[in-house]
Amino acid sequence: MDHKTEDNVLDAVGPRLRALRRDRGITLAGLAATTGVSESTLSRLESGQRRPSLELLLPLARIYDVPLDDLVGAPRTGDPRIHLKPIRRHGMTFVPLSRRPGGVHAFKMIIPARPAPLEPTPQTHEGFEWLYVLNGHLRLVTGERDLTLPPGEAAEFDTSLPHWLGSADGGAVELLILFGPQGLRAHIRTDPDRSSRAEPRR
């Protein structure tokens, strides 16, 4: 690897680390407390003001539960397959479908079946989310709205509003999610004569 390529790889580490932290919903203060790395060092690492080192990257790879190669964007040699490592949070499974640091991130989300639907526990964070239901019936709570989305329905919302996703009937739900930074939303061409079929929850 020549010096220019090496510099490009190292320059991409900071934005990748910032994207991972925000995807996990972790603050710099929380990450500092968990890893033992100072908040100022983590901030400089994400902004590119601090060069990444093995000593810094190893605890971050462990906290984010990703291979070290993923943090530095190193290509896997000799194996053309794409290795998607599921992320499990809040009892749900997220399969990352994109690897680009920053910008819009794509996930397949799987909500497991339960004997009875869960009660909503809305949360907020920065960003904008677009989703499409593949299977099952999704219950989407955003602010004062409480909707049930069947397969084939899509929705988008500002995640700074209190929101919650879950199964509407206790059955398993599969959906695709695009998540972007604050102010970055999906642009979708639609038929202006087609009204939304999302059913308000009764």
Coordinates of N, CA and C in Angstrom, one line a residue:
M1 N 0.9 -1.2 0.0 CA 0.0 0.0 0.0 C 0.9 1.2 0.0
D2 N 0.7 2.2 -1.0 CA 1.5 3.4 -1.0 C 1.0 4.4 0.0
H3 N 1.9 5.4 0.2 CA 1.5 6.4 1.3 C 0.2 7.1 1.0
K4 N -0.1 7.4 -0.3 CA -1.3 8.1 -0.6 C -2.5 7.2 -0.3
T5 N -2.5 5.9 -0.6 CA -3.6 5.0 -0.3 C -3.7 4.8 1.2
E6 N -2.6 4.7 1.9 CA -2.6 4.6 3.3 C -3.3 5.8 4.0
D7 N -2.9 7.0 3.5 CA -3.5 8.2 4.1 C -5.0 8.3 3.8
N8 N -5.4 7.8 2.6 CA -6.9 7.8 2.3 C -7.6 6.9 3.2
V9 N -7.0 5.7 3.5 CA -7.6 4.7 4.4 C -7.8 5.3 5.8
L10 N -6.7 5.9 6.3 CA -6.7 6.5 7.7 C -7.7 7.6 7.8
D11 N -7.7 8.5 6.7 CA -8.6 9.6 6.8 C -10.1 9.2 6.9
A12 N -10.4 8.0 6.4 CA -11.8 7.5 6.4 C -12.2 6.9 7.7
V13 N -11.2 6.6 8.6 CA -11.5 6.0 9.9 C -12.4 6.8 10.7
G14 N -12.1 8.1 10.8 CA -12.8 9.0 11.7 C -14.3 9.1 11.4
P15 N -14.7 9.4 10.1 CA -16.1 9.4 9.8 C -16.8 8.1 10.0
R16 N -16.0 7.0 9.8 CA -16.6 5.6 10.0 C -16.9 5.4 11.5
L17 N -16.0 5.8 12.3 CA -16.2 5.7 13.8 C -17.4 6.5 14.3
R18 N -17.5 7.8 13.7 CA -18.6 8.6 14.1 C -19.9 8.0 13.7
A19 N -20.0 7.5 12.5 CA -21.2 6.9 12.0 C -21.6 5.7 12.8
L20 N -20.6 4.8 13.2 CA -20.9 3.7 14.0 C -21.5 4.1 15.4
R21 N -20.8 5.1 16.0 CA -21.3 5.5 17.3 C -22.7 6.1 17.2
R22 N -23.0 6.9 16.2 CA -24.4 7.4 16.1 C -25.4 6.4 15.8
D23 N -25.0 5.4 15.0 CA -25.9 4.3 14.7 C -26.3 3.5 15.9
R24 N -25.3 3.4 16.8 CA -25.6 2.7 18.1 C -26.3 3.5 19.1
G25 N -26.4 4.8 18.8 CA -27.0 5.7 19.8 C -26.2 6.0 21.0
I26 N -24.9 6.0 20.9 CA -23.9 6.2 22.0 C -23.4 7.6 22.0
T27 N -23.3 8.2 23.1 CA -22.7 9.6 23.2 C -21.2 9.4 23.4
L28 N -20.4 10.5 23.1 CA -19.0 10.5 23.4 C -18.7 10.2 24.8
A29 N -19.5 10.8 25.7 CA -19.3 10.6 27.1 C -19.5 9.2 27.5
G30 N -20.5 8.6 27.0 CA -20.8 7.2 27.3 C -19.8 6.2 26.7
L31 N -19.3 6.5 25.5 CA -18.2 5.7 24.9 C -16.9 5.8 25.7
A32 N -16.6 7.0 26.2 CA -15.4 7.3 27.0 C -15.5 6.4 28.3
A33 N -16.7 6.4 28.9 CA -16.8 5.7 30.2 C -16.7 4.2 30.0
T34 N -17.1 3.7 28.8 CA -17.1 2.3 28.5 C -15.7 1.8 28.1
T35 N -15.0 2.6 27.3 CA -13.7 2.2 26.7 C -12.5 2.6 27.6
G36 N -12.7 3.6 28.4 CA -11.6 4.1 29.2 C -10.7 5.1 28.4
V37 N -11.1 5.4 27.2 CA -10.5 6.4 26.3 C -11.1 7.7 26.6
S38 N -10.3 8.8 26.8 CA -10.9 10.1 27.1 C -11.8 10.6 26.0
E39 N -12.8 11.4 26.4 CA -13.8 12.0 25.5 C -13.1 12.8 24.5
S40 N -12.1 13.6 24.9 CA -11.4 14.5 23.9 C -10.6 13.7 22.9
T41 N -10.0 12.6 23.3 CA -9.3 11.7 22.4 C -10.3 11.1 21.3
L42 N -11.4 10.6 21.8 CA -12.4 10.1 20.9 C -12.9 11.1 19.9
S43 N -13.1 12.3 20.4 CA -13.6 13.4 19.6 C -12.6 13.7 18.5
R44 N -11.3 13.8 18.9 CA -10.2 14.1 17.9 C -10.1 12.9 16.9
L45 N -10.3 11.7 17.4 CA -10.2 10.6 16.5 C -11.3 10.6 15.4
E46 N -12.5 10.9 15.8 CA -13.6 11.0 14.9 C -13.5 12.2 13.9
S47 N -12.8 13.2 14.4 CA -12.7 14.4 13.5 C -11.5 14.3 12.6
G48 N -10.6 13.3 12.8 CA -9.4 13.2 12.0 C -8.2 13.9 12.5
Q49 N -8.4 14.5 13.7 CA -7.3 15.3 14.3 C -6.3 14.4 15.1
R50 N -6.7 13.1 15.3 CA -5.9 12.1 16.0 C -5.8 10.9 15.1
R51 N -4.5 10.5 14.8 CA -4.3 9.3 14.0 C -4.8 8.0 14.7
P52 N -5.5 7.1 14.1 CA -5.9 5.9 14.7 C -4.8 5.0 15.0
S53 N -4.8 4.3 16.1 CA -3.8 3.3 16.5 C -4.5 2.1 16.9
L54 N -3.8 1.0 17.0 CA -4.3 -0.3 17.4 C -4.8 -0.2 18.8
E55 N -4.1 0.5 19.7 CA -4.5 0.7 21.0 C -5.9 1.4 21.2
L56 N -6.2 2.3 20.3 CA -7.5 3.0 20.3 C -8.6 2.2 19.6
L57 N -8.2 1.5 18.5 CA -9.2 0.8 17.7 C -9.7 -0.5 18.3
L58 N -8.9 -1.2 19.0 CA -9.3 -2.5 19.6 C -10.5 -2.3 20.5
P59 N -10.5 -1.4 21.5 CA -11.6 -1.3 22.4 C -12.9 -0.9 21.6
L60 N -12.7 0.0 20.6 CA -13.9 0.4 19.8 C -14.5 -0.7 19.0
A61 N -13.6 -1.5 18.4 CA -14.1 -2.7 17.7 C -14.9 -3.6 18.6
R62 N -14.4 -3.8 19.9 CA -15.1 -4.6 20.8 C -16.5 -4.0 21.2
I63 N -16.5 -2.7 21.5 CA -17.8 -2.1 21.9 C -18.8 -2.1 20.7
Y64 N -18.3 -1.8 19.5 CA -19.2 -1.8 18.4 C -19.5 -3.2 17.8
D65 N -18.8 -4.2 18.3 CA -19.0 -5.6 17.9 C -18.8 -5.7 16.4
V66 N -17.7 -5.2 15.9 CA -17.4 -5.3 14.4 C -16.0 -5.7 14.3
P67 N -15.6 -6.4 13.2 CA -14.2 -6.7 13.0 C -13.3 -5.5 12.9
L68 N -12.1 -5.6 13.3 CA -11.2 -4.5 13.2 C -11.0 -4.0 11.8
D69 N -11.1 -4.9 10.8 CA -11.0 -4.6 9.4 C -12.1 -3.6 9.0
D70 N -13.3 -3.8 9.6 CA -14.4 -2.9 9.2 C -14.2 -1.5 9.7
L71 N -13.4 -1.3 10.8 CA -13.2 0.1 11.3 C -12.2 0.8 10.3
V72 N -11.3 0.1 9.7 CA -10.3 0.8 8.9 C -10.7 0.6 7.4
G73 N -11.8 -0.1 7.1 CA -12.2 -0.3 5.7 C -11.3 -1.1 4.9
A74 N -10.5 -2.1 5.6 CA -9.6 -2.9 4.8 C -10.4 -3.9 4.0
P75 N -10.0 -4.1 2.7 CA -10.7 -5.1 1.9 C -10.3 -6.5 2.3
R76 N -11.3 -7.4 2.3 CA -11.0 -8.8 2.5 C -10.5 -9.4 1.2
T77 N -9.3 -10.1 1.3 CA -8.7 -10.6 0.1 C -9.1 -12.1 -0.1
G78 N -9.2 -12.4 -1.4 CA -9.4 -13.8 -1.7 C -10.8 -14.3 -1.5
D79 N -11.7 -13.5 -1.0 CA -13.1 -13.9 -0.7 C -14.1 -12.9 -1.2
P80 N -14.8 -13.1 -2.3 CA -15.6 -12.1 -2.9 C -16.9 -11.9 -2.2
R81 N -17.3 -12.8 -1.3 CA -18.6 -12.7 -0.6 C -18.6 -11.5 0.3
I82 N -19.9 -11.0 0.5 CA -20.1 -9.9 1.4 C -20.5 -10.5 2.7
H83 N -19.8 -10.1 3.8 CA -20.1 -10.6 5.1 C -20.9 -9.6 5.9
L84 N -22.1 -9.9 6.1 CA -23.0 -9.0 6.8 C -23.2 -9.5 8.3
K85 N -22.7 -8.7 9.2 CA -22.8 -9.1 10.6 C -24.0 -8.5 11.3
P86 N -25.0 -9.3 11.7 CA -26.2 -8.8 12.3 C -25.9 -8.1 13.6
I87 N -26.7 -7.1 13.9 CA -26.6 -6.3 15.1 C -27.9 -6.5 15.9
R88 N -27.7 -6.9 17.2 CA -28.9 -7.2 18.0 C -29.1 -6.1 19.1
R89 N -30.2 -5.4 19.0 CA -30.4 -4.3 20.0 C -31.9 -4.3 20.4
H90 N -32.2 -4.2 21.7 CA -33.6 -4.1 22.2 C -34.4 -5.3 21.7
G91 N -33.8 -6.4 21.6 CA -34.6 -7.6 21.2 C -34.8 -7.7 19.7
M92 N -34.3 -6.8 18.9 CA -34.5 -6.8 17.5 C -33.2 -7.1 16.8
T93 N -33.2 -7.5 15.5 CA -32.0 -7.8 14.7 C -31.9 -6.8 13.6
F94 N -30.8 -6.2 13.4 CA -30.5 -5.3 12.3 C -29.4 -5.9 11.5
V95 N -29.7 -6.1 10.2 CA -28.6 -6.6 9.3 C -28.2 -5.4 8.4
P96 N -26.9 -4.9 8.6 CA -26.5 -3.8 7.7 C -26.4 -4.2 6.3
L97 N -26.9 -3.3 5.4 CA -26.9 -3.6 4.0 C -26.0 -2.6 3.3
S98 N -25.4 -1.7 4.0 CA -24.4 -0.7 3.4 C -23.2 -0.6 4.3
R99 N -22.1 -0.2 3.7 CA -20.9 -0.1 4.5 C -20.2 1.3 4.4
R100 N -20.9 2.2 3.7 CA -20.3 3.5 3.5 C -20.4 4.3 4.8
P101 N -19.2 4.9 5.2 CA -19.3 5.7 6.4 C -20.0 7.0 6.2
G102 N -20.8 7.5 7.1 CA -21.5 8.7 7.0 C -22.7 8.5 6.0
G103 N -23.4 9.6 5.7 CA -24.5 9.6 4.7 C -25.6 8.6 5.2
V104 N -26.4 8.1 4.2 CA -27.5 7.2 4.5 C -27.0 5.8 4.7
H105 N -27.6 5.1 5.7 CA -27.3 3.8 6.0 C -28.5 2.9 5.8
A106 N -28.3 1.7 5.2 CA -29.5 0.8 5.0 C -29.4 -0.4 5.9
F107 N -30.5 -0.8 6.4 CA -30.6 -2.0 7.3 C -31.8 -2.8 6.9
K108 N -31.7 -4.1 7.1 CA -32.9 -4.9 7.2 C -33.2 -5.2 8.7
M109 N -34.4 -4.9 9.1 CA -34.7 -5.0 10.5 C -35.7 -6.1 10.7
I110 N -35.5 -7.0 11.7 CA -36.3 -8.1 12.0 C -36.8 -8.0 13.5
I111 N -38.2 -7.9 13.6 CA -38.8 -7.8 14.9 C -39.4 -9.2 15.2
P112 N -38.9 -9.9 16.2 CA -39.3 -11.3 16.4 C -40.8 -11.4 16.9
A113 N -41.4 -12.5 16.7 CA -42.7 -12.8 17.2 C -42.7 -12.9 18.7
R114 N -43.8 -12.5 19.3 CA -44.0 -12.5 20.8 C -45.4 -13.0 21.1
P115 N -45.6 -13.6 22.3 CA -46.9 -14.0 22.7 C -47.9 -12.9 22.7
A116 N -47.4 -11.7 23.0 CA -48.3 -10.5 23.0 C -47.5 -9.3 22.6
P117 N -48.1 -8.3 21.9 CA -47.4 -7.1 21.4 C -46.8 -6.4 22.6
L118 N -45.7 -5.7 22.4 CA -45.1 -4.9 23.5 C -45.8 -3.5 23.5
E119 N -45.7 -2.9 24.7 CA -46.2 -1.6 24.8 C -45.1 -0.6 24.3
P120 N -45.5 0.5 23.6 CA -44.5 1.4 23.1 C -43.7 2.1 24.1
T121 N -42.4 2.2 23.8 CA -41.5 3.0 24.7 C -40.7 3.9 23.8
P122 N -41.4 5.0 23.3 CA -40.8 6.0 22.4 C -39.4 6.5 22.8
Q123 N -38.6 6.7 21.8 CA -37.3 7.3 22.0 C -37.0 8.4 21.0
T124 N -36.0 9.2 21.2 CA -35.6 10.3 20.2 C -34.1 10.2 20.0
H125 N -33.7 10.6 18.8 CA -32.3 10.8 18.5 C -32.2 11.6 17.2
E126 N -31.1 12.1 16.8 CA -30.9 12.9 15.6 C -31.0 12.0 14.4
G127 N -31.6 12.6 13.3 CA -31.6 11.8 12.1 C -33.0 11.8 11.4
F128 N -33.1 11.1 10.3 CA -34.3 11.0 9.5 C -34.4 9.5 9.1
E129 N -35.5 8.9 9.2 CA -35.7 7.5 8.9 C -36.8 7.2 7.8
W130 N -36.5 6.3 6.9 CA -37.4 5.9 5.9 C -37.5 4.4 6.0
L131 N -38.7 3.8 6.0 CA -38.9 2.4 6.2 C -39.9 1.8 5.2
Y132 N -39.7 0.5 4.9 CA -40.6 -0.2 4.0 C -40.9 -1.6 4.6
V133 N -42.2 -1.9 4.8 CA -42.5 -3.2 5.5 C -42.5 -4.3 4.4
L134 N -41.7 -5.4 4.7 CA -41.6 -6.5 3.8 C -42.7 -7.6 4.2
N135 N -42.7 -7.9 5.5 CA -43.6 -9.0 6.0 C -44.1 -8.6 7.4
G136 N -45.3 -9.0 7.7 CA -45.9 -8.8 9.0 C -46.6 -7.4 9.0
H137 N -47.1 -7.1 10.2 CA -47.8 -5.8 10.4 C -47.0 -5.0 11.4
L138 N -46.5 -3.8 11.0 CA -45.7 -3.0 11.8 C -46.6 -1.9 12.5
R139 N -46.3 -1.8 13.8 CA -46.9 -0.7 14.6 C -45.9 0.5 14.6
L140 N -46.2 1.6 14.1 CA -45.3 2.8 14.1 C -45.9 3.9 14.9
V141 N -45.3 4.3 16.0 CA -45.7 5.4 16.8 C -44.7 6.6 16.6
T142 N -45.2 7.7 16.1 CA -44.4 8.9 15.9 C -45.2 10.1 16.5
G143 N -44.6 10.7 17.5 CA -45.3 11.8 18.2 C -46.7 11.3 18.6
E144 N -47.8 12.0 18.1 CA -49.1 11.7 18.5 C -49.8 10.7 17.6
R145 N -49.1 10.3 16.5 CA -49.7 9.3 15.6 C -49.3 7.9 15.9
D146 N -50.3 7.0 15.7 CA -50.2 5.6 16.0 C -50.7 4.8 14.8
L147 N -49.8 4.3 14.0 CA -50.2 3.7 12.7 C -49.9 2.2 12.7
T148 N -50.7 1.4 11.9 CA -50.4 0.1 11.6 C -50.1 0.0 10.1
L149 N -48.9 -0.5 9.7 CA -48.5 -0.6 8.3 C -48.4 -2.0 7.9
P150 N -49.2 -2.4 6.9 CA -49.1 -3.8 6.4 C -48.0 -3.9 5.4
P151 N -47.7 -5.1 4.9 CA -46.7 -5.3 3.9 C -46.9 -4.4 2.7
G152 N -45.8 -3.8 2.2 CA -45.9 -3.0 1.0 C -46.0 -1.5 1.3
E153 N -46.2 -1.2 2.6 CA -46.4 0.2 3.0 C -45.0 0.8 3.4
A154 N -44.9 2.1 3.1 CA -43.6 2.8 3.5 C -44.0 4.0 4.3
A155 N -43.0 4.5 5.1 CA -43.2 5.7 5.9 C -41.8 6.4 6.1
E156 N -41.9 7.6 6.4 CA -40.7 8.4 6.7 C -41.0 9.4 7.8
F157 N -40.0 9.6 8.7 CA -40.2 10.5 9.8 C -38.9 11.0 10.4
D158 N -39.0 12.2 11.0 CA -37.9 12.8 11.7 C -37.7 12.1 13.1
T159 N -36.5 11.5 13.3 CA -36.3 10.8 14.5 C -36.1 11.6 15.8
S160 N -36.1 13.0 15.6 CA -36.1 13.8 16.7 C -37.4 13.9 17.4
L161 N -38.5 13.3 16.7 CA -39.8 13.2 17.4 C -39.8 11.8 18.1
P162 N -40.5 11.8 19.3 CA -40.6 10.5 20.0 C -41.2 9.4 19.0
H163 N -40.5 8.3 18.9 CA -41.0 7.3 17.9 C -40.7 5.9 18.5
W164 N -41.4 4.9 17.9 CA -41.2 3.5 18.4 C -41.7 2.6 17.3
L165 N -41.0 1.5 17.1 CA -41.4 0.5 16.1 C -41.6 -0.9 16.8
G166 N -42.7 -1.5 16.4 CA -42.9 -2.9 17.0 C -44.0 -3.6 16.2
S167 N -44.3 -4.8 16.6 CA -45.3 -5.6 16.0 C -46.7 -5.2 16.4
A168 N -47.5 -5.1 15.4 CA -48.9 -4.6 15.7 C -49.7 -5.7 16.3
D169 N -49.4 -7.0 16.0 CA -50.2 -8.1 16.5 C -49.4 -9.2 17.2
G170 N -48.2 -9.0 17.5 CA -47.4 -10.0 18.1 C -46.6 -10.9 17.1
G171 N -46.9 -10.8 15.8 CA -46.3 -11.6 14.8 C -44.9 -11.0 14.4
A172 N -44.1 -11.8 13.8 CA -42.8 -11.3 13.3 C -43.0 -10.2 12.2
V173 N -42.1 -9.3 12.2 CA -42.1 -8.2 11.2 C -40.7 -8.1 10.6
E174 N -40.7 -7.9 9.3 CA -39.4 -7.7 8.6 C -39.6 -6.4 7.8
L175 N -38.6 -5.5 7.8 CA -38.7 -4.3 7.1 C -37.3 -3.8 6.7
L176 N -37.3 -2.9 5.7 CA -36.1 -2.3 5.3 C -36.1 -0.9 5.8
I177 N -34.9 -0.4 6.3 CA -34.8 0.9 6.9 C -33.6 1.7 6.2
L178 N -33.9 2.9 5.9 CA -32.8 3.9 5.5 C -32.7 4.9 6.5
F179 N -31.5 5.1 7.1 CA -31.4 6.1 8.2 C -30.3 7.1 7.8
G180 N -30.7 8.4 7.8 CA -29.7 9.4 7.4 C -29.6 10.4 8.5
P181 N -28.5 11.2 8.4 CA -28.3 12.3 9.4 C -29.5 13.3 9.4
Q182 N -29.5 14.1 10.4 CA -30.5 15.1 10.5 C -30.6 16.0 9.3
G183 N -31.8 16.1 8.7 CA -32.0 16.9 7.5 C -31.8 16.2 6.2
L184 N -31.3 14.9 6.3 CA -31.1 14.2 5.1 C -32.2 13.1 5.0
R185 N -33.0 13.2 4.0 CA -34.2 12.4 3.9 C -34.2 11.7 2.5
A186 N -35.0 10.6 2.4 CA -35.1 9.9 1.1 C -36.0 10.7 0.2
H187 N -35.6 10.7 -1.1 CA -36.4 11.4 -2.1 C -37.1 10.3 -3.0
I188 N -38.4 10.2 -2.9 CA -39.1 9.1 -3.5 C -40.1 9.6 -4.5
R189 N -40.0 9.1 -5.7 CA -41.0 9.4 -6.8 C -42.3 8.6 -6.5
T190 N -43.4 9.3 -6.4 CA -44.7 8.6 -6.1 C -45.8 9.0 -7.1
D191 N -46.8 8.2 -7.2 CA -48.0 8.6 -8.0 C -48.8 9.5 -7.2
P192 N -49.0 10.8 -7.6 CA -49.7 11.8 -6.8 C -51.2 11.4 -6.6
D193 N -51.7 10.5 -7.5 CA -53.1 10.1 -7.3 C -53.3 9.0 -6.3
R194 N -52.2 8.4 -5.9 CA -52.3 7.3 -5.0 C -52.3 7.7 -3.5
S195 N -53.3 7.5 -2.8 CA -53.4 7.9 -1.4 C -52.7 6.9 -0.6
S196 N -52.2 7.3 0.6 CA -51.6 6.3 1.5 C -52.6 5.3 2.1
R197 N -52.1 4.1 2.2 CA -53.0 3.1 2.7 C -52.7 2.7 4.2
A198 N -51.8 3.5 4.8 CA -51.5 3.2 6.2 C -52.7 3.3 7.0
E199 N -53.0 2.4 7.8 CA -54.2 2.3 8.6 C -54.0 2.9 10.0
P200 N -54.7 4.0 10.4 CA -54.6 4.4 11.8 C -55.0 3.3 12.7
R201 N -54.2 3.2 13.8 CA -54.5 2.2 14.8 C -55.7 2.6 15.6
R202 N -56.6 1.6 15.8 CA -57.8 1.9 16.5 C -57.7 1.3 17.9

